[in-house]
Amino acid sequence: MSPLTPDRRVRLRPAVAGDAVRLRVWDAQPHVISATTDRHDAERAFPDSDWDEELAAQSDVFRYFIAELDGRPIGAMLVIDPAREPSHYWGVIEPDLRAIDIWIGEPDALGQGHGSDMMAQMIEACFAEPEVVAVVIDPLASNARAHRFYQRLGFEVVGRRRFGEDDCLVHRLERERWTARGPHGATEVTP
Ligand SMILES: CC(C)(COP(=O)(O)OP(=O)(O)OC[C@H]1O[C@@H](n2cnc3c(N)ncnc32)[C@H](O)[C@@H]1OP(=O)(O)O)[C@@H](O)C(=O)NCCC(=O)NCCS
């Protein structure tokens, strides 16, 4: 059965304070660490994140989502408005964009189409806001599997960019390009 059939569809819901515990567990998963840093001695994927504080700091420009499959949490997403998000991680950047991070924390949920499903639902939710012109992402330059994953969804390479210690390959998906790919299904997510 395809993971994109309606009865197997991953459900995205806003993260709540009680999700900090699972975000901490996923933060220490080797496959998540290797996707987020080139440092081989890293013990956490997001070493600067206090998950209680991250979840408490959520707002309309900075929000985490939890992906559930048949009620079981399997992964997380972060959606920000990069021009308005308070840490200004993306530096000076044009308005009316969204930036997405995604990580499936449960190893047995990898590679079955759930990540594609999560991204499609979230992209759709981002473009449901009429002012949003494009979605940007910043995978590590070394994460070639993630590049393939994003490019299959329609993302195009913008270029190499350093974020702190991280050497990233910024990708961007324009609204027109996404729309031209046809219907992607309705979503209840509100980023
Ligand atoms: C990237 C990720 C969200 C993709 O979700 P998924 O459900 O595993 O992927 P799908 O089944 O929808 O699509 C398969 C494609 O995803 C990518 N992928 C699969 N496993 C992956 C992994 N462990 N790490 C990175 N990319 C992976 C590959 O492009 C794969 O295609 P391939 O088999 O031809 O190489 C997921 O693998 C993940 O969370 N990986 C670890 C964290 C990460 O890399 N996040 C992105 C950082 S920018």
Tab-separated table of C-alpha atoms and ligand atoms in Angstrom:
chain	number	residue	atom	x	y	z
A	1	MET	CA	0.000	0.000	0.000
A	2	SER	CA	1.343	3.419	-0.865
A	3	PRO	CA	2.140	5.572	2.173
A	4	LEU	CA	0.313	8.418	0.441
A	5	THR	CA	-3.031	6.630	0.405
A	6	PRO	CA	-5.434	8.472	2.720
A	7	ASP	CA	-5.668	5.838	5.458
A	8	ARG	CA	-1.868	5.775	5.873
A	9	ARG	CA	-1.375	9.495	5.663
A	10	VAL	CA	0.831	11.011	8.317
A	11	ARG	CA	-1.021	13.529	10.440
A	12	LEU	CA	0.750	16.761	11.375
A	13	ARG	CA	-0.230	18.507	14.564
A	14	PRO	CA	1.237	21.523	16.380
A	15	ALA	CA	3.808	20.512	18.997
A	16	VAL	CA	2.909	21.040	22.646
A	17	ALA	CA	4.986	21.305	25.841
A	18	GLY	CA	4.665	17.558	26.475
A	19	ASP	CA	6.516	16.820	23.207
A	20	ALA	CA	9.816	18.053	24.691
A	21	VAL	CA	10.601	14.586	25.967
A	22	ARG	CA	10.373	12.947	22.521
A	23	LEU	CA	12.187	15.828	20.829
A	24	ARG	CA	15.061	15.198	23.298
A	25	VAL	CA	15.127	11.504	22.382
A	26	TRP	CA	15.101	12.212	18.636
A	27	ASP	CA	17.796	14.869	19.140
A	28	ALA	CA	20.171	12.064	20.212
A	29	GLN	CA	19.387	9.661	17.350
A	30	PRO	CA	22.535	8.975	15.283
A	31	HIS	CA	20.716	9.317	11.925
A	32	VAL	CA	19.369	12.740	12.971
A	33	ILE	CA	22.778	13.870	14.265
A	34	SER	CA	24.543	12.874	11.049
A	35	ALA	CA	21.943	14.801	9.025
A	36	THR	CA	22.414	18.023	10.962
A	37	THR	CA	26.149	18.284	11.650
A	38	ASP	CA	29.416	17.242	9.994
A	39	ARG	CA	31.064	16.882	13.430
A	40	HIS	CA	31.684	13.190	14.007
A	41	ASP	CA	31.896	13.585	17.810
A	42	ALA	CA	28.479	15.298	18.110
A	43	GLU	CA	26.146	13.785	20.693
A	44	ARG	CA	23.111	15.871	19.799
A	45	ALA	CA	21.625	17.051	16.536
A	46	PHE	CA	20.527	20.380	18.000
A	47	PRO	CA	23.034	21.127	20.802
A	48	ASP	CA	21.775	24.668	21.342
A	49	SER	CA	18.144	23.665	21.762
A	50	ASP	CA	16.536	23.426	25.185
A	51	TRP	CA	13.349	21.703	24.054
A	52	ASP	CA	11.183	23.060	26.859
A	53	GLU	CA	12.296	26.572	25.940
A	54	GLU	CA	11.953	25.960	22.205
A	55	LEU	CA	8.364	24.838	22.597
A	56	ALA	CA	7.537	27.676	24.964
A	57	ALA	CA	8.987	30.173	22.460
A	58	GLN	CA	6.625	29.131	19.648
A	59	SER	CA	4.739	31.894	17.907
A	60	ASP	CA	3.081	32.642	14.569
A	61	VAL	CA	6.566	32.956	12.982
A	62	PHE	CA	8.244	29.966	14.686
A	63	ARG	CA	6.331	26.719	15.166
A	64	TYR	CA	7.096	23.032	15.625
A	65	PHE	CA	4.864	20.228	14.377
A	66	ILE	CA	4.786	16.553	15.282
A	67	ALA	CA	4.060	13.919	12.639
A	68	GLU	CA	1.975	10.993	13.784
A	69	LEU	CA	1.366	7.749	11.986
A	70	ASP	CA	-1.685	5.916	13.284
A	71	GLY	CA	-1.357	8.016	16.471
A	72	ARG	CA	2.349	7.242	16.958
A	73	PRO	CA	4.700	10.254	16.865
A	74	ILE	CA	7.442	9.566	14.303
A	75	GLY	CA	9.031	12.909	13.485
A	76	ALA	CA	9.091	16.655	13.734
A	77	MET	CA	9.054	19.742	11.567
A	78	LEU	CA	9.887	23.362	12.249
A	79	VAL	CA	8.310	26.083	10.131
A	80	ILE	CA	9.466	29.665	10.422
A	81	ASP	CA	8.968	32.959	8.685
A	82	PRO	CA	12.693	33.604	8.159
A	83	ALA	CA	12.361	37.384	7.825
A	84	ARG	CA	10.398	37.771	11.055
A	85	GLU	CA	11.636	34.938	13.283
A	86	PRO	CA	13.387	36.525	16.311
A	87	SER	CA	16.799	34.773	16.122
A	88	HIS	CA	17.251	35.907	12.481
A	89	TYR	CA	18.923	32.574	11.703
A	90	TRP	CA	18.630	33.282	7.964
A	91	GLY	CA	20.093	36.798	8.303
A	92	VAL	CA	18.744	39.474	6.003
A	93	ILE	CA	16.201	37.768	3.784
A	94	GLU	CA	13.196	38.846	1.739
A	95	PRO	CA	9.705	38.769	3.274
A	96	ASP	CA	6.934	36.281	2.444
A	97	LEU	CA	9.011	33.118	2.596
A	98	ARG	CA	8.752	30.093	4.833
A	99	ALA	CA	11.683	27.947	5.951
A	100	ILE	CA	11.120	24.300	6.884
A	101	ASP	CA	13.196	21.790	8.847
A	102	ILE	CA	12.212	18.124	8.979
A	103	TRP	CA	13.497	15.101	10.835
A	104	ILE	CA	11.973	11.678	11.319
A	105	GLY	CA	13.119	10.629	14.776
A	106	GLU	CA	11.966	7.008	14.801
A	107	PRO	CA	14.498	4.968	12.791
A	108	ASP	CA	11.939	2.345	11.755
A	109	ALA	CA	9.831	5.064	10.086
A	110	LEU	CA	12.564	6.145	7.644
A	111	GLY	CA	12.511	5.522	3.926
A	112	GLN	CA	8.809	4.624	3.577
A	113	GLY	CA	7.478	7.813	2.039
A	114	HIS	CA	6.418	9.464	5.280
A	115	GLY	CA	8.941	12.291	4.910
A	116	SER	CA	7.645	13.052	1.401
A	117	ASP	CA	4.105	13.008	2.751
A	118	MET	CA	5.048	15.344	5.635
A	119	MET	CA	6.784	17.790	3.311
A	120	ALA	CA	3.932	17.786	0.779
A	121	GLN	CA	1.386	18.529	3.487
A	122	MET	CA	3.510	21.289	5.006
A	123	ILE	CA	4.372	22.913	1.686
A	124	GLU	CA	0.696	22.887	0.817
A	125	ALA	CA	-0.098	24.523	4.173
A	126	CYS	CA	2.582	27.179	3.603
A	127	PHE	CA	1.238	28.055	0.149
A	128	ALA	CA	-2.301	28.164	1.515
A	129	GLU	CA	-1.201	31.526	2.879
A	130	PRO	CA	-1.583	33.748	-0.208
A	131	GLU	CA	1.401	35.990	0.536
A	132	VAL	CA	3.929	33.132	0.653
A	133	VAL	CA	6.002	33.134	-2.562
A	134	ALA	CA	8.509	30.352	-1.845
A	135	VAL	CA	9.775	27.825	0.708
A	136	VAL	CA	13.484	27.600	1.570
A	137	ILE	CA	15.494	24.851	3.256
A	138	ASP	CA	19.123	24.504	4.333
A	139	PRO	CA	20.341	20.893	4.280
A	140	LEU	CA	24.019	20.276	4.971
A	141	ALA	CA	26.040	20.353	1.762
A	142	SER	CA	27.177	16.828	2.696
A	143	ASN	CA	23.627	15.393	3.051
A	144	ALA	CA	23.257	14.185	-0.528
A	145	ARG	CA	20.290	11.920	0.289
A	146	ALA	CA	18.379	14.887	1.686
A	147	HIS	CA	19.169	16.882	-1.499
A	148	ARG	CA	17.663	14.108	-3.609
A	149	PHE	CA	14.653	14.026	-1.294
A	150	TYR	CA	14.056	17.789	-1.592
A	151	GLN	CA	14.747	17.961	-5.316
A	152	ARG	CA	12.188	15.206	-5.932
A	153	LEU	CA	9.662	17.513	-4.275
A	154	GLY	CA	10.581	20.302	-6.697
A	155	PHE	CA	13.156	22.253	-4.673
A	156	GLU	CA	15.951	23.856	-6.674
A	157	VAL	CA	19.488	24.616	-5.552
A	158	VAL	CA	20.139	28.267	-4.676
A	159	GLY	CA	23.727	27.852	-3.550
A	160	ARG	CA	26.198	27.025	-0.844
A	161	ARG	CA	25.961	29.023	2.364
A	162	ARG	CA	27.471	28.850	5.846
A	163	PHE	CA	25.166	28.968	8.868
A	164	GLY	CA	27.531	29.187	11.843
A	165	GLU	CA	29.717	26.068	11.591
A	166	ASP	CA	27.379	24.387	9.128
A	167	ASP	CA	28.187	24.238	5.430
A	168	CYS	CA	24.763	24.117	3.787
A	169	LEU	CA	23.284	23.867	0.299
A	170	VAL	CA	20.268	26.191	0.298
A	171	HIS	CA	17.299	25.031	-1.793
A	172	ARG	CA	14.154	26.920	-2.723
A	173	LEU	CA	10.718	25.930	-4.013
A	174	GLU	CA	8.746	28.639	-5.814
A	175	ARG	CA	4.967	28.689	-5.488
A	176	GLU	CA	4.520	28.480	-9.285
A	177	ARG	CA	6.694	25.397	-9.528
A	178	TRP	CA	4.786	23.648	-6.739
A	179	THR	CA	1.398	24.585	-8.187
A	180	ALA	CA	2.439	23.372	-11.635
A	181	ARG	CA	3.055	19.912	-10.171
A	182	GLY	CA	-0.692	19.413	-9.687
A	183	PRO	CA	-2.925	18.693	-6.694
A	184	HIS	CA	-1.215	17.506	-3.526
A	185	GLY	CA	-4.202	16.915	-1.293
A	186	ALA	CA	-5.856	19.004	1.349
A	187	THR	CA	-4.296	19.576	4.739
A	188	GLU	CA	-5.474	20.689	8.137
A	189	VAL	CA	-2.092	22.110	9.142
A	190	THR	CA	-1.866	25.817	9.918
A	191	PRO	CA	1.777	26.905	10.074
B	1	LIG	C1	15.122	13.244	5.046
B	1	LIG	C2	13.880	12.536	5.580
B	1	LIG	C3	12.908	13.526	6.207
B	1	LIG	C4	13.199	11.850	4.386
B	1	LIG	O1	12.038	11.173	4.854
B	1	LIG	P1	11.821	9.626	4.496
B	1	LIG	O2	10.462	9.251	4.899
B	1	LIG	O3	12.957	8.852	5.082
B	1	LIG	O4	12.007	9.667	2.929
B	1	LIG	P2	11.003	9.126	1.808
B	1	LIG	O5	10.755	7.668	2.059
B	1	LIG	O6	9.825	10.008	1.692
B	1	LIG	O7	11.894	9.335	0.519
B	1	LIG	C5	13.085	8.567	0.374
B	1	LIG	C6	14.229	9.497	0.175
B	1	LIG	O8	14.493	10.244	1.360
B	1	LIG	C7	15.893	10.386	1.522
B	1	LIG	N1	16.300	9.643	2.711
B	1	LIG	C8	15.907	8.434	3.134
B	1	LIG	N2	16.499	8.102	4.297
B	1	LIG	C9	17.274	9.134	4.602
B	1	LIG	C10	18.160	9.398	5.689
B	1	LIG	N3	18.355	8.540	6.692
B	1	LIG	N4	18.805	10.581	5.712
B	1	LIG	C11	18.625	11.478	4.701
B	1	LIG	N5	17.805	11.265	3.641
B	1	LIG	C12	17.148	10.095	3.598
B	1	LIG	C13	16.525	9.817	0.289
B	1	LIG	O9	16.563	10.811	-0.704
B	1	LIG	C14	15.527	8.767	-0.087
B	1	LIG	O10	15.598	8.444	-1.425
B	1	LIG	P3	16.679	7.346	-1.874
B	1	LIG	O11	16.271	6.095	-1.172
B	1	LIG	O12	16.515	7.325	-3.346
B	1	LIG	O13	18.018	7.802	-1.410
B	1	LIG	C15	14.235	11.441	6.611
B	1	LIG	O14	14.997	10.447	5.997
B	1	LIG	C16	14.990	11.976	7.806
B	1	LIG	O15	14.386	12.510	8.705
B	1	LIG	N6	16.328	11.821	7.758
B	1	LIG	C17	17.161	12.245	8.864
B	1	LIG	C18	17.102	13.738	9.083
B	1	LIG	C19	17.344	14.519	7.811
B	1	LIG	O16	18.141	14.170	6.962
B	1	LIG	N7	16.611	15.619	7.718
B	1	LIG	C20	16.795	16.550	6.652
B	1	LIG	C21	17.878	17.460	7.059
B	1	LIG	S1	17.885	18.866	6.012
